Each structure stands twice: as C-alpha cells, then as structure tokens.
XYZ file of C-alpha atoms in Angstrom:
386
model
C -34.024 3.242 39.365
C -36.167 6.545 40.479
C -36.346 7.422 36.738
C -38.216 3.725 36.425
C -40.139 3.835 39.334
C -41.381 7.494 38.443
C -42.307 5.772 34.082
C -44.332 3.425 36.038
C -46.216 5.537 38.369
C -46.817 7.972 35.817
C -48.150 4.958 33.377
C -50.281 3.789 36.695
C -51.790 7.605 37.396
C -52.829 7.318 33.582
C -54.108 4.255 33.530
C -56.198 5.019 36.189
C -57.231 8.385 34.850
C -58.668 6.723 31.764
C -60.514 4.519 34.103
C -61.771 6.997 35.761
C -63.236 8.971 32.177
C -65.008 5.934 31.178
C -66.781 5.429 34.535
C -67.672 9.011 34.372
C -69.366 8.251 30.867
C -72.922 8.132 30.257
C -74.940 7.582 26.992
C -76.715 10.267 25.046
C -79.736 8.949 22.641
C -80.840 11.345 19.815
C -84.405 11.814 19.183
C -84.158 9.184 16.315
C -82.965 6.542 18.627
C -79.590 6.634 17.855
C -77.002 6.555 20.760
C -73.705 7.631 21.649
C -71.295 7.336 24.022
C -69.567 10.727 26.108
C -66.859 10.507 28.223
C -65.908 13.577 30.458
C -62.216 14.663 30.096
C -61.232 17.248 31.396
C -63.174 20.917 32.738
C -62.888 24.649 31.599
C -64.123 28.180 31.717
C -65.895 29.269 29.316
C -64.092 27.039 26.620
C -64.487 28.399 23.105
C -62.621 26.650 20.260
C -60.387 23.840 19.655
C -58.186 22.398 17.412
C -56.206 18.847 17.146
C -52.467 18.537 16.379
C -50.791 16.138 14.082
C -49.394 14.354 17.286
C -53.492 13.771 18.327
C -52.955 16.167 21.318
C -54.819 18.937 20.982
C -55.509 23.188 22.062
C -58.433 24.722 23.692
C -59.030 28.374 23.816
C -60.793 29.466 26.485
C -62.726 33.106 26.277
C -60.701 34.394 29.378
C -57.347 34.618 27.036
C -55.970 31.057 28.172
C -54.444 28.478 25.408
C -54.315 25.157 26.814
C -52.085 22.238 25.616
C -54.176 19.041 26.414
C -52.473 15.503 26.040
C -53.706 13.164 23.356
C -56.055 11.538 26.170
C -58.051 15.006 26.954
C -55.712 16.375 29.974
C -54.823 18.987 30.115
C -50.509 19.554 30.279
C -50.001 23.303 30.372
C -51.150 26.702 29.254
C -49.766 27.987 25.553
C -47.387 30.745 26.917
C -46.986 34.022 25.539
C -50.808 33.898 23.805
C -52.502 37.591 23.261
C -53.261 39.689 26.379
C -57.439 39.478 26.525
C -59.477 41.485 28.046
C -63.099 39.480 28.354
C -66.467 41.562 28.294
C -70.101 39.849 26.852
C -69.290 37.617 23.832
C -65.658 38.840 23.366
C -62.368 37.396 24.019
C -60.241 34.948 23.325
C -61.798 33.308 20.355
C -60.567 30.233 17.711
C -57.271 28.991 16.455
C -56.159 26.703 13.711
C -53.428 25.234 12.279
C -52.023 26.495 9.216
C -52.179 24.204 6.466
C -48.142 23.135 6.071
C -48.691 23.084 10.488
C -45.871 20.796 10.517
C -43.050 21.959 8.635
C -43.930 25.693 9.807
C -45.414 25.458 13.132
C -47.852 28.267 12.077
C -51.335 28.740 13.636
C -54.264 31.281 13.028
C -55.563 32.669 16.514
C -58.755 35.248 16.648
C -59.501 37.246 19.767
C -61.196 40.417 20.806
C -58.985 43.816 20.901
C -59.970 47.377 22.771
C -59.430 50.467 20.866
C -55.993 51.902 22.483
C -57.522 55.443 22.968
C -61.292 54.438 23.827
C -61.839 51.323 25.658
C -65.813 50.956 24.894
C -64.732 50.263 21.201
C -63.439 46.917 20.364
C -63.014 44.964 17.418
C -61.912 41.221 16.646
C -58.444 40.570 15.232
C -56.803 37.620 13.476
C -53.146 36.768 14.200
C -50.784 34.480 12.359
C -47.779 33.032 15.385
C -45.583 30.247 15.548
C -46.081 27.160 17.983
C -43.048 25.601 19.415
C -44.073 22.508 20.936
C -41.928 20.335 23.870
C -43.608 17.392 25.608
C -45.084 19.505 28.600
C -45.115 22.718 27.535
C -45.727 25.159 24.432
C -45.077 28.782 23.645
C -46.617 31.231 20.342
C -43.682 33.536 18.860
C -43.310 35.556 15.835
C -47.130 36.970 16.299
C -48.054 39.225 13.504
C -52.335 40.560 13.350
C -53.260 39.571 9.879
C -56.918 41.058 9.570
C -58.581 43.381 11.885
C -62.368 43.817 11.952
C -63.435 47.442 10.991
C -64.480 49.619 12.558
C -64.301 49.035 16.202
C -67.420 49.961 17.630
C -69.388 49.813 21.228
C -70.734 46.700 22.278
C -69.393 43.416 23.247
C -71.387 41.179 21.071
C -71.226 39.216 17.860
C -67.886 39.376 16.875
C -68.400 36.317 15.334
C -64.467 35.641 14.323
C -63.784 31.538 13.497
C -61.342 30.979 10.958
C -61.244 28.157 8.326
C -57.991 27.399 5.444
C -59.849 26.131 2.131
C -58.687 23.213 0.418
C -56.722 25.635 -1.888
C -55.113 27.044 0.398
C -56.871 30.619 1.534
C -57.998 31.548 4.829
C -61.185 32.450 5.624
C -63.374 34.057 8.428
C -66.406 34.863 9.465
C -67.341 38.482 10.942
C -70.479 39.065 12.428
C -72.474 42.921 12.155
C -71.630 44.000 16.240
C -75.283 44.104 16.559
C -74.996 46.871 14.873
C -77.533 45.788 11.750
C -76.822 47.748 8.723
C -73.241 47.281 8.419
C -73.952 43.550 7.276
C -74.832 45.735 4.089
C -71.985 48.213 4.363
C -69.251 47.739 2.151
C -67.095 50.287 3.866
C -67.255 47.819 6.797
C -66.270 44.526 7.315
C -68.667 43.559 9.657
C -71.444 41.280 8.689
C -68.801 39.332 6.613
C -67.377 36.566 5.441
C -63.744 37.517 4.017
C -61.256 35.680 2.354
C -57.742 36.619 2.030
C -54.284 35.041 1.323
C -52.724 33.102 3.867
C -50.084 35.919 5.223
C -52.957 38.585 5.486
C -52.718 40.186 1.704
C -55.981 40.435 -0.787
C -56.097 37.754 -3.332
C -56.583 39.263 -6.802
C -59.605 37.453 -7.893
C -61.635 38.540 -4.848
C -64.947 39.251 -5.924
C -64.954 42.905 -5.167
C -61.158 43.896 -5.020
C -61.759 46.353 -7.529
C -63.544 48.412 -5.124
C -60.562 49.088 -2.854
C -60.504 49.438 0.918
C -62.004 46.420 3.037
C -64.367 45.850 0.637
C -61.655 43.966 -1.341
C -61.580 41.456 1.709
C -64.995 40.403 1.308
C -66.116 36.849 -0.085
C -69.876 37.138 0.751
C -72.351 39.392 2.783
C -75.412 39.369 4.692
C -74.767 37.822 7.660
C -75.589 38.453 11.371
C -73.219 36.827 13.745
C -71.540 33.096 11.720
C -70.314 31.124 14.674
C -69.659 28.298 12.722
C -67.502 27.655 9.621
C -66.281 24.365 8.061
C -65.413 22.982 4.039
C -67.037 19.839 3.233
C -64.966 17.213 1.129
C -65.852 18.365 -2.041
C -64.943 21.829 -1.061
C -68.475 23.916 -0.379
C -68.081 26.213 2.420
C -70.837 26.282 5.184
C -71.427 28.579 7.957
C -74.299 28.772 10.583
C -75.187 32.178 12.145
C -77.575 32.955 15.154
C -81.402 34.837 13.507
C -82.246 37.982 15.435
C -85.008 36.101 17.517
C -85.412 32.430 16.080
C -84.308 32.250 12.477
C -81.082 30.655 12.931
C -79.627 30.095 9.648
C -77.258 27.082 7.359
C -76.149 28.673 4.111
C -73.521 27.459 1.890
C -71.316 30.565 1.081
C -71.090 31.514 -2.266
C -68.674 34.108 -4.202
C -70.205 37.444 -3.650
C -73.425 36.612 -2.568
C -75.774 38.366 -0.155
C -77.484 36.998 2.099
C -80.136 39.361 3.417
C -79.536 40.342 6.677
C -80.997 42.855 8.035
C -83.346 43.250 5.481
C -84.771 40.055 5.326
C -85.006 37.108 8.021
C -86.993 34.206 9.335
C -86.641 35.392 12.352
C -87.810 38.651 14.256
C -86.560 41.561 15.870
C -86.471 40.954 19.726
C -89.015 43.811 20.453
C -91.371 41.799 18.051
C -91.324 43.441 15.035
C -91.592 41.592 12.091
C -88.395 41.059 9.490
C -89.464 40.104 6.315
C -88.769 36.471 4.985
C -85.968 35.693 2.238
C -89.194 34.363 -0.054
C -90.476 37.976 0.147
C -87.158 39.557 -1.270
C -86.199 36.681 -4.155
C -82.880 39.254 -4.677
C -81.358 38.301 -1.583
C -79.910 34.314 -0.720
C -82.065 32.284 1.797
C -80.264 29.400 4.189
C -80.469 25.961 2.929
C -81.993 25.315 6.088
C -83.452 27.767 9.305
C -84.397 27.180 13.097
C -87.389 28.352 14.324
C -87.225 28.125 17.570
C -84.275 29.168 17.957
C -81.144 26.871 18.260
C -78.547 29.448 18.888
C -75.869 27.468 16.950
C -71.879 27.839 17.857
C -69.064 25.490 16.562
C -69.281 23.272 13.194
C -68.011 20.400 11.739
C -68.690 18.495 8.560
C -67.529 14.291 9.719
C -65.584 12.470 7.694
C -64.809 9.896 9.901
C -64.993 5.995 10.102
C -66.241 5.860 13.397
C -69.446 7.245 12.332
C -69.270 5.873 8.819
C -73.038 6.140 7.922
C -72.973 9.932 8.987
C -70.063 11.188 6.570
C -70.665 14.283 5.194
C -73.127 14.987 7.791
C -72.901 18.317 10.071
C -72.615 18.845 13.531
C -73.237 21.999 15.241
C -73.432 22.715 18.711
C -76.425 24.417 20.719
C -76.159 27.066 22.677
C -79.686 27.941 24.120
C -80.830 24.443 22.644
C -78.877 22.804 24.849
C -78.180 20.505 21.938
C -75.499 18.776 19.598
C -77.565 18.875 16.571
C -77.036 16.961 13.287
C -77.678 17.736 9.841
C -78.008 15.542 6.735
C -76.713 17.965 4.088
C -78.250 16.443 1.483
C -75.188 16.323 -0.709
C -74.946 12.233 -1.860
C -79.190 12.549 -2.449
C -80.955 12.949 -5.649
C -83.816 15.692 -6.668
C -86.222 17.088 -3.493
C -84.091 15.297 -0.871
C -80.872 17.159 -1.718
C -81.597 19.893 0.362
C -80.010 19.559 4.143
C -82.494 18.562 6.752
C -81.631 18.083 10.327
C -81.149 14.454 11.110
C -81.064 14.105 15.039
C -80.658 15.855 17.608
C -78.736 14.652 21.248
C -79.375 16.112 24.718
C -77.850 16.442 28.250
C -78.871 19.701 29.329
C -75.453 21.695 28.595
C -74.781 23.996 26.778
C -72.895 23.381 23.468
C -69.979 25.656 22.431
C -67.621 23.876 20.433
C -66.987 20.651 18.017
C -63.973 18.809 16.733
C -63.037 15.790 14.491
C -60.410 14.004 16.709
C -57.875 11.807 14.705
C -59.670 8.535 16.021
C -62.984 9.610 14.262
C -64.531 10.574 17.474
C -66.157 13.591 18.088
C -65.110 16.529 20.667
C -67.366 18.430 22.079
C -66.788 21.464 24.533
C -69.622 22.814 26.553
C -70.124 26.147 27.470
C -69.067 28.891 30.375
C -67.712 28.179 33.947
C -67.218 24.201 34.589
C -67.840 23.491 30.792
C -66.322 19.776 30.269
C -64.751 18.508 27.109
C -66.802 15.833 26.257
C -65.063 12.504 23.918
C -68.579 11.308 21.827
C -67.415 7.706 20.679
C -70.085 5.173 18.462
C -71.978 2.565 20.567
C -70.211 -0.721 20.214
C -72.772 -3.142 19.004
C-alpha cells in the first residue's frame, strides 16, 4: 500500500512540476517574426555542454567539474559520479561530452575538460577522455576512464581551449582546439593548438590523415587556422561545420575541409583588441575565408545543424548560441539552394537577454538550449502551435 501511495505522489509531484514549466514559459519572436515557445526546466552554474541519451534523458556538464543526470522531462536526478577532478580558472574546466557512436551496446562516452600541468600549475591544457557510463534509474557513475588526446603544449592562460568533440558519420572522432590566445601556434604544426584534429575512435592516428607523414601531433591534424571553434556539428550529408569567436568582431562559419588553412592569425575580419588592423581573407586568396562572418561580434558557443520535424521548414538549418549577443541565432546554410543563394546567410535571430552557451536536438525535435554562468536555465524551445 505505501509503495502505491508513494507511485502516486511521485506521479502527482510530476505532474505538477510540468505544470509548473509551462506556466513559467514565455514566447521568444525572432527578428523575422517567427516565434517560439521556451519553457524553463531546470537551473545551473555555468552549464557548458549537453548531450541526450537513447532513453530521452539527458547529461549536462557544468564548467565547475559536475555531470548531471537530468530526467527525460529536464530535472535534474543526480550528479554523474566519479567524473574528472576540475579545477575551474577563466574559460577552462569541465567542458563537452558525447556519446560514442555504438552508446548502447558499449556505454562509452567522450568527455573534454581542462587539466593543470602536474609540476607547474599556471600551465594547463585541455584533454579528451574516453569512460564508460553505467546507468540505474536515479543514479549514474563513469568507469574505465582512459585520456585519449591531450592538447599540446600546455601553456599559461586560461582561455580558448576551445575542446567540443563530434563522431563523423564514418565513424571518427573529431575536435576542435583553439590557439590559447597564444596566436601563432594556429600555424604551428609542432602544436596542436589552433586545430581541428581527427583521430580514430580509441585515440590512435588514422592512416589517411592528411599530414601523418609528418609525424608527431602534426599527424592529428584535419585542418588549421583557427582561433578558438566553440562549436562543431556534421550536417546530413556529412560536411563538417564549426564556428569560432574573431579576435574583436569577425566571428567566423567555415565548413572544415581536409587540410585546409584557414588564416588565422594572419588574416581576419576582425581586429586585434588594441585596434590594430588584421588583414581580410580577400587580401590573402592562399588562405580559406568562412562561408559566413559576424561583424559585430556574436561571440558564438554551442552548434547544431536540425533535422527535426518539429521545425520541419528549418531542416538543415544551424543554430548557434550567443554569448555576448545575447542571442540564439539561425543560419540558412544554403545547402538545398541553387547558384548565388547557396552560400549560408543568417536567417533569424531570437532574444531574451541571456546569455547563450549551449544547444541540443532533443529526441522530440525540440530544441535545448542552456544559458550561460551562475543561474543559467535549460531552456525546452518547442514550435508555436498554430
């Protein structure tokens, strides 16, 4: 009888908690009139990635070293135990994690976070670690945690680390690491900073890596150029994008291509912050320019490319999140036009004065969005019902 009477109170508290969300919610309309509805779900600090499960509950990361395990309506259940110790300074800390592509018959995920040098703690470097997840109904724990990838060198500074993680569609995984604000290593190929690398799935080199003839962590490297990628997804016919924040303004889209260089530092559309002048991609033809660039600034984090039903007339559109924007931005890519109008343009762009750190596809064909720093709220964006 108490085991019946505790079912239905727990199906009452829930039923109230969604009641709750969708009083909470409140309409955002884009600056092409479109609308959309967000309802709150639950509230963390300084959230940074996030990733569903094949059950539809999901993880969030949050940049203080916490995993959380959040139910399939947004609540969260309990913290992932036995995650990476994290020590959080400026950008760094806990960062992404993903599911490994054969998640459920291995229970493998991908996790990035921010490690100190063990005999000089101003140097720090990202790392990427493959773990197991064992999953109950309340609880989950990581085991079997082996680093995969470690950014190199570890240098001072605690800023663009860059480190989100993507698995292709055949089956490699890929990540993006950003130049420590350090400038010329983006064009260092003793470094892996400034990055995008692509290795095999349990850490090793692939052998038809574009320059794994050259030996050392150059062999790692897929593409180069880049400043600090905070945003990495594969559209359905298999293109990968990234976004990365411009020095001042300049924020770039490019679609990565096999061992291609994208400029930075030499060339920009933005500026240094001091003022000084960077010269443009068009003034150095050798070097790749975005397929599209902010200026202002949008200060882009988190990426997604929809493929949902919900929003069935925006498939194949991206979605990136705004940092100093203050913005969920999206982005036409241009891929199902003809001639001039292939190229991506951005589409529309939604408001509410936060902060926008992270994005996610939910299984419903909503959108997930997780704002940024203390009190951040994970937002459920759901189409308008007509």
């Amino acid at each position: 009888m108490k085991t019946v009477v505790n079912i239905l109170f727990l199906s009452m508290w829930l039923a109230t908690q969604s009641a709750s969300a969708q009083s909470d919610s409140f309409v955002i309309e884009g600056n092409d009139g479109s609308k959309i509805k967000a309802s709150p779900l639950a509230v963390f600090d300084s959230a940074w990635a996030m990733t569903f499960l094949p059950d539809a509950r999901a993880l969030v990361s949050e940049k203080s070293g916490d995993i959380w395990l959040l139910s399939q309506r947004g609540e969260k259940i309990a913290k992932v135990s036995q995650s990476p110790n994290v020590t959080p300074r400026g950008q760094g800390g806990m960062g992404d994690i993903i599911l490994a592509n054969d998640f459920t018959s291995s229970g493998r995920v991908y996790l990035s976070y921010v490690e100190r040098d063990a005999k000089d703690d101003s140097l720090s470097g990202a790392v990427v670690e493959r773990a197991k997840l064992t999953l109950s109904q309340d609880s989950a724990s990581l085991s079997d945690r082996t680093i995969v990838w470690t950014q190199s060198p570890k240098v001072t500074g605690n800023g663009h680390y860059s480190h989100r993680l993507a698995i292709s569609p055949d089956g490699y995984l890929f990540i993006t690491s950003g130049d420590r604000q350090k400038f010329n290593p983006a064009q260092n190929m003793a470094m892996n900073l400034g990055k995008v690398i692509r290795l095999n799935l349990d850490g090793s080199i692939p052998s038809d890596n574009p320059f794994v003839g050259s030996g050392g962590v150059a062999s790692e490297v897929w593409s180069l150029g880049h400043r600090n990628p905070l945003g990495i997804a594969f559209d359905q016919q298999g293109n990968l994008w990234t976004h990365e924040m411009g020095p001042r303004h300049g924020d770039e889209l490019n679609r990565i291509m096999r061992a291609t260089n994208y400029g930075y530092p030499f060339v920009s559309e933005g500026e240094h912050y001091n003022g000084t002048t960077i010269p443009s991609h068009a003034s150095m033809p050798i070097f790749q320019a975005p397929d599209l660039a902010w200026v202002p600034a949008i200060s882009p984090a988190g990426l997604i490319i929809y493929q949902g039903e919900q929003f069935a007339d925006w498939q194949g559109h991206a979605f990136i999140g705004g940092l100093s924007s203050q913005a969920l931005i999206r982005v036409d890519l241009g891929e199902n036009a003809q001639g001039a109008d292939k190229k991506p343009k951005e589409a529309a762009r939604y408001e509410w004065g936060k902060r926008v750190r992270e994005i996610e596809q939910g299984p419903e064909g909503a959108i997930y969005v997780l704002e940024d720093a203390t009190g951040g709220r994970l937002l459920k964006l759901e189409a308008m019902k007509q």
